[in-house]
PDB file of C-alpha atoms and ligand atoms in Angstrom:
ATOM      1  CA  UNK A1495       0.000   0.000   0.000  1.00 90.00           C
ATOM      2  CA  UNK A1496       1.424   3.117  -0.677  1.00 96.00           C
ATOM      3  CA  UNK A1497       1.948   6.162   1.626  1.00 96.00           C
ATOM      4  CA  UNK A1498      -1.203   8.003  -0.129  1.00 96.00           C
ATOM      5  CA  UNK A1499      -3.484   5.211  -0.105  1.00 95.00           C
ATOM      6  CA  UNK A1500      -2.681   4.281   3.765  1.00 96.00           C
ATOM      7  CA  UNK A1501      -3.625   8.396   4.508  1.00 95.00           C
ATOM      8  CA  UNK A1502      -6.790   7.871   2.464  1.00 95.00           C
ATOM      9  CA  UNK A1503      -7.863   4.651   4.497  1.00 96.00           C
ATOM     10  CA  UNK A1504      -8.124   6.498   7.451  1.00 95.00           C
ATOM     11  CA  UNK A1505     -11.218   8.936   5.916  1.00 96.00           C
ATOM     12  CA  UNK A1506     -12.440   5.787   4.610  1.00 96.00           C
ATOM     13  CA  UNK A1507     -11.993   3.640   7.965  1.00 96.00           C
ATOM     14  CA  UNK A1508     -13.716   6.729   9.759  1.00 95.00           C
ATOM     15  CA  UNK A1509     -16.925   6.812   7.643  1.00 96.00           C
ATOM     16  CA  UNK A1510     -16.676   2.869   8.197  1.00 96.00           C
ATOM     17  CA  UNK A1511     -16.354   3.218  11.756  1.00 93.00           C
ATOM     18  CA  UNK A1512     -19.292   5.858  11.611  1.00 94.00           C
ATOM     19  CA  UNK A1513     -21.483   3.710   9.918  1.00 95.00           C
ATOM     20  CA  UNK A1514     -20.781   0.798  12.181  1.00 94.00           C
ATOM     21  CA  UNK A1515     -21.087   2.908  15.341  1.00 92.00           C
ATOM     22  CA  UNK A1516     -24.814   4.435  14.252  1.00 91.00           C
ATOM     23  CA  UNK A1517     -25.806   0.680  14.509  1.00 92.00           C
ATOM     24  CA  UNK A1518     -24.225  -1.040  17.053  1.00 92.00           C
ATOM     25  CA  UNK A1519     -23.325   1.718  19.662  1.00 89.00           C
ATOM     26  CA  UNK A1520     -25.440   5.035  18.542  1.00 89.00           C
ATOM     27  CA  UNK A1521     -25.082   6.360  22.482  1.00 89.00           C
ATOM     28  CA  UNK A1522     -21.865   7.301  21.518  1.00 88.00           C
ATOM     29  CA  UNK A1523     -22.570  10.132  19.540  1.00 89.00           C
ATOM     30  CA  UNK A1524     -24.337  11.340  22.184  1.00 87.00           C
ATOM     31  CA  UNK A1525     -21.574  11.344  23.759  1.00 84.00           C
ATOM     32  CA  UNK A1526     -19.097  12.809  21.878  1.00 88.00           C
ATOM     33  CA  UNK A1527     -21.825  15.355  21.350  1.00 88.00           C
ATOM     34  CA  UNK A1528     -22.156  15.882  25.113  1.00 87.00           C
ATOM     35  CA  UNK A1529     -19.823  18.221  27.639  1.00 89.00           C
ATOM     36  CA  UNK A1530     -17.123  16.088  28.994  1.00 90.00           C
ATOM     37  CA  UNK A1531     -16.526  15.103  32.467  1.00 94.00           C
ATOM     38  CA  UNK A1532     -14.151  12.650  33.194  1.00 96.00           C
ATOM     39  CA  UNK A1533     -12.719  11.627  36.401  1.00 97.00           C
ATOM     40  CA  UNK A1534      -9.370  10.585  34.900  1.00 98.00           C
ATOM     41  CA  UNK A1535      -6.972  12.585  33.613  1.00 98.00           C
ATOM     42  CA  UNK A1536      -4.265  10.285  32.229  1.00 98.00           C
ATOM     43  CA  UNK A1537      -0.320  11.003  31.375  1.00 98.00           C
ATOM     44  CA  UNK A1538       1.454   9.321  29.589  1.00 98.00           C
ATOM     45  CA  UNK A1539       4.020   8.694  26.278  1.00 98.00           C
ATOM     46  CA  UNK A1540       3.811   9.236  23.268  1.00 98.00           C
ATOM     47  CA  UNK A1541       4.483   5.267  21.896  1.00 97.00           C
ATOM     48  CA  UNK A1542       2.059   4.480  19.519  1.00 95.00           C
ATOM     49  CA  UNK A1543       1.355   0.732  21.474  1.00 95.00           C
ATOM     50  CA  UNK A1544      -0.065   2.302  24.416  1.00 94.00           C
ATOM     51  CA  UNK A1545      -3.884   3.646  23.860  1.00 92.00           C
ATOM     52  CA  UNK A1546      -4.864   4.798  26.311  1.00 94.00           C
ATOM     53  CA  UNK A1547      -8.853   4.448  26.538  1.00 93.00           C
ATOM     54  CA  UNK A1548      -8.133   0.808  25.085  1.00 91.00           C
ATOM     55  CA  UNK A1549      -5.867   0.069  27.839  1.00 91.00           C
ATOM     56  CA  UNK A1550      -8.263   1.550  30.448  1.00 94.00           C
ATOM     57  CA  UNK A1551     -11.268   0.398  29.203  1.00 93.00           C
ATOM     58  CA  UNK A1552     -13.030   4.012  29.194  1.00 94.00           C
ATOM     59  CA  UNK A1553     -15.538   5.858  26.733  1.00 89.00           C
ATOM     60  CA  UNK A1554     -14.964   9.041  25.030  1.00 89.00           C
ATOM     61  CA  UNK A1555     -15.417  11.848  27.665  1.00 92.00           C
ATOM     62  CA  UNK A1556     -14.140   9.078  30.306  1.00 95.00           C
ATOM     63  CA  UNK A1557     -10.615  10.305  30.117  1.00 97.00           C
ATOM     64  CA  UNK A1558      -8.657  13.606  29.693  1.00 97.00           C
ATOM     65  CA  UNK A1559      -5.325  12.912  27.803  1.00 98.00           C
ATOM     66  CA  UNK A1560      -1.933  14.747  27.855  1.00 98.00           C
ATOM     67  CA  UNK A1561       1.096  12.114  25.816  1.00 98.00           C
ATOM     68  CA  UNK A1562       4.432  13.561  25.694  1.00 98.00           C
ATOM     69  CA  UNK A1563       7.609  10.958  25.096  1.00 98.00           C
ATOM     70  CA  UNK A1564       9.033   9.182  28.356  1.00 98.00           C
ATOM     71  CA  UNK A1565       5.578  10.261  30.428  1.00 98.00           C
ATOM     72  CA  UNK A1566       7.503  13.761  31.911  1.00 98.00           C
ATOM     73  CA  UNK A1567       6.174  16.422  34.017  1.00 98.00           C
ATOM     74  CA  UNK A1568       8.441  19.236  33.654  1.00 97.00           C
ATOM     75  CA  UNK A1569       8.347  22.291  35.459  1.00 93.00           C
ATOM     76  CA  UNK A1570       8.580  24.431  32.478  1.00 93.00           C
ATOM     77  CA  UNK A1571       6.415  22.637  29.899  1.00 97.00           C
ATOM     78  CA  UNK A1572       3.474  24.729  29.078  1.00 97.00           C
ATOM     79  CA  UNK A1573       1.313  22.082  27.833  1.00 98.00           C
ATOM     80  CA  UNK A1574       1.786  19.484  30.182  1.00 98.00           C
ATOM     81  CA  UNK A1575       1.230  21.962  32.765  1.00 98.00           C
ATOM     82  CA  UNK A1576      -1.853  23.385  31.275  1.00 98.00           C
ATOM     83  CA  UNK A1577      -3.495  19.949  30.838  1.00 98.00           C
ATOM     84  CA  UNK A1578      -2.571  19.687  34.695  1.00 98.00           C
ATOM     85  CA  UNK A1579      -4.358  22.926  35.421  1.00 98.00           C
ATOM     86  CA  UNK A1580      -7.588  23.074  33.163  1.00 98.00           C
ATOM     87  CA  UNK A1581      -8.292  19.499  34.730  1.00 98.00           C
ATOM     88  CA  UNK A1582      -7.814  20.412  37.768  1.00 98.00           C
ATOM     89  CA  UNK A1583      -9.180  23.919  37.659  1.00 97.00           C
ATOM     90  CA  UNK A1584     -12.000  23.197  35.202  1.00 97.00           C
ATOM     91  CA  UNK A1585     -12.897  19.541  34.846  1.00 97.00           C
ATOM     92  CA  UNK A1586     -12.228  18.778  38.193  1.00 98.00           C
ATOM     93  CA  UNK A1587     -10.700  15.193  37.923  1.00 98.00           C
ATOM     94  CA  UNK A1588     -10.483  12.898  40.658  1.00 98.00           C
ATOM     95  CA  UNK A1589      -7.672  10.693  39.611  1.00 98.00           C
ATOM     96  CA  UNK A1590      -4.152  12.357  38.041  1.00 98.00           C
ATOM     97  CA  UNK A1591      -2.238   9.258  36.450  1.00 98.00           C
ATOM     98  CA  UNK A1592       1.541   9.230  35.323  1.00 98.00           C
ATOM     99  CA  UNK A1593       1.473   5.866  33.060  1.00 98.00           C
ATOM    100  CA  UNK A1594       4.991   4.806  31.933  1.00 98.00           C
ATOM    101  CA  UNK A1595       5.397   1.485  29.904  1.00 98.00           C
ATOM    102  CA  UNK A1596       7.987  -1.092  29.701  1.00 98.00           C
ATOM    103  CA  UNK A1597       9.924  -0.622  25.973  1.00 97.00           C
ATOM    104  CA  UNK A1598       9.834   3.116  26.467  1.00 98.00           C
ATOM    105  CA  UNK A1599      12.353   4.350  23.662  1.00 98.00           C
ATOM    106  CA  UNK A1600      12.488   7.970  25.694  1.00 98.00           C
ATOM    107  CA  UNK A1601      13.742   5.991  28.567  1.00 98.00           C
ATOM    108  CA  UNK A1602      16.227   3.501  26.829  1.00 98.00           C
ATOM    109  CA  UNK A1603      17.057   6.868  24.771  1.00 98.00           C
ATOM    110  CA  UNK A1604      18.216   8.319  28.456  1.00 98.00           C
ATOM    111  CA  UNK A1605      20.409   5.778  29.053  1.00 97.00           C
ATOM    112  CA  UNK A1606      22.539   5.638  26.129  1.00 96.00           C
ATOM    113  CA  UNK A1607      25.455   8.341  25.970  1.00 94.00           C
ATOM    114  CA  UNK A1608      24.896   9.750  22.346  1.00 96.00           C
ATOM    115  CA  UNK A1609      23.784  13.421  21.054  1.00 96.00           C
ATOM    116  CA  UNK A1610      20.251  13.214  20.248  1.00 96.00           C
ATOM    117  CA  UNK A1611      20.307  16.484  18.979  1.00 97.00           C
ATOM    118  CA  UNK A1612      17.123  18.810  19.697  1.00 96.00           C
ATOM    119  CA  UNK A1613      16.061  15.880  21.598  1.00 97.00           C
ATOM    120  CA  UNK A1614      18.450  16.495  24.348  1.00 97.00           C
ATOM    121  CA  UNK A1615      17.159  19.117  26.260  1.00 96.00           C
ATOM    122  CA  UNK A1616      13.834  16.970  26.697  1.00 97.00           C
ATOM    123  CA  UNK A1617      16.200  13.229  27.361  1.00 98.00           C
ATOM    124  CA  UNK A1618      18.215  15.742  30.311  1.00 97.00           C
ATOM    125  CA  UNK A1619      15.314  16.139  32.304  1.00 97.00           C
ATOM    126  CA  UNK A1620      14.627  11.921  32.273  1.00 98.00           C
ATOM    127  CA  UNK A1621      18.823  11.772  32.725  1.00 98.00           C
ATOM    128  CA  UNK A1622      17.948  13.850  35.976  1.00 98.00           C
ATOM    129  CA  UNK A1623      15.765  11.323  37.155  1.00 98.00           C
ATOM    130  CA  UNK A1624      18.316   8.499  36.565  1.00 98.00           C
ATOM    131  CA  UNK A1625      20.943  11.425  38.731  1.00 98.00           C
ATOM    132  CA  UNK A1626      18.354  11.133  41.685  1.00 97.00           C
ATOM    133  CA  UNK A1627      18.196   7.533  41.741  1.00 98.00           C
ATOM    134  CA  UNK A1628      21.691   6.546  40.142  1.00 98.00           C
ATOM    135  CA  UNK A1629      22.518   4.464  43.599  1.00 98.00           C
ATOM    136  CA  UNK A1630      19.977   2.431  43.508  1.00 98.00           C
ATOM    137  CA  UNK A1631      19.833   1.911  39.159  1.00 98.00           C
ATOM    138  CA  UNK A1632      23.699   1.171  39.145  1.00 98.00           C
ATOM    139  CA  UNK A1633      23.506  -1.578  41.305  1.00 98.00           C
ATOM    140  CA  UNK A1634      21.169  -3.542  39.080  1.00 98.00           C
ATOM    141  CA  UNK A1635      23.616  -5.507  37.171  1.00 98.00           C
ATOM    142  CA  UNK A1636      21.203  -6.534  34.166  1.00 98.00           C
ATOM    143  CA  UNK A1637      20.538  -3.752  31.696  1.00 97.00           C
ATOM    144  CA  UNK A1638      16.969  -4.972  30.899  1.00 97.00           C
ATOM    145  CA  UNK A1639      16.477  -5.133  34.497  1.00 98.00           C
ATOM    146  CA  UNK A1640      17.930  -2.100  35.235  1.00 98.00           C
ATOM    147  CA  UNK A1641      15.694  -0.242  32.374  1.00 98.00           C
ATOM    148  CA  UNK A1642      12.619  -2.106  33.220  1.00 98.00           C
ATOM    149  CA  UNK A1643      13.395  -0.188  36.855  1.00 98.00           C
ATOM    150  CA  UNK A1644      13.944   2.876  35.174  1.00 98.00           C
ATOM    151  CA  UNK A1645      10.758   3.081  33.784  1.00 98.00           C
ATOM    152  CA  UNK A1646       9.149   2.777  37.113  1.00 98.00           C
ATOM    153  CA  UNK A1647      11.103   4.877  39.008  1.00 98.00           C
ATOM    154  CA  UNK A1648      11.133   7.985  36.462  1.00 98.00           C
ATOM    155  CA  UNK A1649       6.747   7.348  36.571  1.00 98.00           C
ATOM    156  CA  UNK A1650       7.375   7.382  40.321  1.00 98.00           C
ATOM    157  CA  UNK A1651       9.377  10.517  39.875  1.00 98.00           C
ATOM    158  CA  UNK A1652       6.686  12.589  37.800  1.00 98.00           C
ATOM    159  CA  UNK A1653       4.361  11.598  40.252  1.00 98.00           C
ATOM    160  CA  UNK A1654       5.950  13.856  42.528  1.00 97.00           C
ATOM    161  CA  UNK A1655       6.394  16.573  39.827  1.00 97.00           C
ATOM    162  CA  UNK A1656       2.611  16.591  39.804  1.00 97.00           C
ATOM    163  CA  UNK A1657       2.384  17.110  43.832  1.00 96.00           C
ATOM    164  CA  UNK A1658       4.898  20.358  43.438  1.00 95.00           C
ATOM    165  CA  UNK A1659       2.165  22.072  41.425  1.00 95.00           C
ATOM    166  CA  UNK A1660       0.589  24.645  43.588  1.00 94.00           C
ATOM    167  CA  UNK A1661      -3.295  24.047  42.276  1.00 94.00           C
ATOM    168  CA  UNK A1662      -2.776  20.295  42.662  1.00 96.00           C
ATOM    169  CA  UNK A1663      -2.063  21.142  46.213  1.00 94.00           C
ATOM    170  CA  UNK A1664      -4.613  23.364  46.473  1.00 94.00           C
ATOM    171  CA  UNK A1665      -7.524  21.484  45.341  1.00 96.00           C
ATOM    172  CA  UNK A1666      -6.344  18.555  47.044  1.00 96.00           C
ATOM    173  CA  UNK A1667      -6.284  20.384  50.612  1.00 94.00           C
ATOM    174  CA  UNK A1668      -9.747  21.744  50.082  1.00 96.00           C
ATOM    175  CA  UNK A1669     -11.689  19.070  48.130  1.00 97.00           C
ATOM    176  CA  UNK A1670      -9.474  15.701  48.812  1.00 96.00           C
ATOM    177  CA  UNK A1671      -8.964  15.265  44.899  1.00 97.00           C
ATOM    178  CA  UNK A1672      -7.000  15.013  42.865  1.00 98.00           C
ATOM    179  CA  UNK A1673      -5.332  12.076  44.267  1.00 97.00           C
ATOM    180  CA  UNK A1674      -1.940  10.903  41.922  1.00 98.00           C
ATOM    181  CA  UNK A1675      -1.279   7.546  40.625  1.00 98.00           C
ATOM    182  CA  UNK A1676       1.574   5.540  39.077  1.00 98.00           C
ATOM    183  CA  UNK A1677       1.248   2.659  36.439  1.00 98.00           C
ATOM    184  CA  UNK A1678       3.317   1.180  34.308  1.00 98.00           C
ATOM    185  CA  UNK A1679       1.931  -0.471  31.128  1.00 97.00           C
ATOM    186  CA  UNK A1680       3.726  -3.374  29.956  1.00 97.00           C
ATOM    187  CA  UNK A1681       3.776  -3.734  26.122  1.00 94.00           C
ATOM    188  CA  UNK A1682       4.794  -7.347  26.460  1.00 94.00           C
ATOM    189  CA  UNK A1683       1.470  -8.794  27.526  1.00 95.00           C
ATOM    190  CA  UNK A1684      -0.764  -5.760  27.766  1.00 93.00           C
ATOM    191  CA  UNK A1685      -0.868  -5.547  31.746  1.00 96.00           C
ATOM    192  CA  UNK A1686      -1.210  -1.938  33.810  1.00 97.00           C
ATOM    193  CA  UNK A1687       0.524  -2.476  36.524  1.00 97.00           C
ATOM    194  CA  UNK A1688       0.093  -0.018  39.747  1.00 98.00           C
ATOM    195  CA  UNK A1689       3.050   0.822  40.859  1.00 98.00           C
ATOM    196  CA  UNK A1690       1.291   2.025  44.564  1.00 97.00           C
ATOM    197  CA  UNK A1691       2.164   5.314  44.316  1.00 97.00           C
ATOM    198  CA  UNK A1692       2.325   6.440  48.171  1.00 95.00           C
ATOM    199  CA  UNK A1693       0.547   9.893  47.411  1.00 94.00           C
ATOM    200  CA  UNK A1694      -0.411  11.096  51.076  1.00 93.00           C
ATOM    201  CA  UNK A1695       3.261   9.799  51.904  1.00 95.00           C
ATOM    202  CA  UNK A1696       4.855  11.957  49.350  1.00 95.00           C
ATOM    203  CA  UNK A1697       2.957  14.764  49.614  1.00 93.00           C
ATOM    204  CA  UNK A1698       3.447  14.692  53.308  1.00 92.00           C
ATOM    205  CA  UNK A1699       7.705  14.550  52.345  1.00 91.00           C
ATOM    206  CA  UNK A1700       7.845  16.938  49.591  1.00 88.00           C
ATOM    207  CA  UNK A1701       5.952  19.423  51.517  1.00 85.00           C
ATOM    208  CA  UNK A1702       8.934  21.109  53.345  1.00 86.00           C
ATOM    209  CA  UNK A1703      10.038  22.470  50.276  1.00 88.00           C
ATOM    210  CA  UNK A1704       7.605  22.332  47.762  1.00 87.00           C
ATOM    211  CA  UNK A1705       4.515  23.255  49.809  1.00 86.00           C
ATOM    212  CA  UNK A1706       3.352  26.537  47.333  1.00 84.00           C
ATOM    213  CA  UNK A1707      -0.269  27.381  48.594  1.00 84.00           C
ATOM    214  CA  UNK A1708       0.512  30.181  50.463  1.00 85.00           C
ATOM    215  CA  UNK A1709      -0.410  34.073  49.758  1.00 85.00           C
ATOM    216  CA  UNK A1710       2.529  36.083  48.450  1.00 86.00           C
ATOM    217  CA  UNK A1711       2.318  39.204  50.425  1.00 83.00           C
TER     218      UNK A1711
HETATM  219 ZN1   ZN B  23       7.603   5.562  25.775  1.00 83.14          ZN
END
């Protein structure tokens, strides 16, 4: 098939999928038509394996959505921070989840020493991560292992970028939600697995220094 045709299938697939919907499943243009609400709002990467309404089961409107490669929260990333603050602020979601997967290339990217060109400002930030937790990663003799950790630990890590966010804290205090969760998605066999993200723990630790919610005067 060539690179037109496989554009042109999607228009066709859609009117397909259309078609097949009105049938089978014609709530969900109700749906789609209606104001969302979801409960979830879900980060995670970019990789093109890991869908995320597939993988959690949800509907359109079920889940809010923010993909960016290797799952990061950084401090000075505009859209991942607005997605943080318009579902907070707006949609008022109960649930904020970091979801890393095993096979991440960001990740494996991260732990090879080469010049990935404008990619390594973004690869730093994840090569900060493996900085904070270099101890415990170097002592994993098995590379697979040790990568496999890697993932969990940097979805651990942006899981406490989300608690340093001021209207995170906020709503939290006032409401009791958002709460923060950690998966990992494993591309092997399909599984989310939770990684128990200890969010009253860690926002009880990071709050010496990152505890933003009061007035400037
Ligand atoms: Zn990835």
């Amino acid at each position: 098939m060539s690179d037109q045709e496989k554009y042109d299938q999607i228009f066709e697939s859609n009117r397909k999928w259309i078609e097949k919907n009105k049938v089978d499943n014609p709530e969900l243009f109700e749906l789609l038509a209606a104001e969302q609400h979801p409960d979830f709002l879900y980060i995670g990467c970019s990789d093109s394996r890991v869908h995320p309404n597939q993988v959690m089961g949800l509907k359109p409107g079920e889940v809010f959505i923010h993909r960016n490669i290797a799952n990061m929260v950084n401090s000075i990333d505009l859209s991942a921070l607005s997605v943080i603050n318009y579902g907070v602020e707006y949609l008022k979601v109960r649930y904020i989840i970091i979801c890393g997967h095993y096979g991440c290339g960001g990740i494996q990217a991260a732990m090879q020493n080469l010049d990935y060109g404008i990619l390594n400002p973004w690869l730093r930030s994840i090569r900060d991560v493996y900085r904070l937790h270099q101890k415990e990663l170097n002592a994993i003799e098995d590379m697979e292992a040790r990568y496999r950790r890697f993932v969990e630990i940097n979805t651990y890590e942006q899981c406490r970028n989300v608690l340093k966010m001021a209207e995170v804290q906020k709503s939290y205090y006032k409401n009791g939600y958002p709460k923060v969760a950690g998966w990992v998605f494993d591309i092997e066999d399909a599984r989310l697995h939770d990684l128990h993200f200890d969010f009253e723990g860690e926002l009880a630790k990071i709050k010496e220094i990152y505890d933003i919610t009061g007035k400037v005067e």
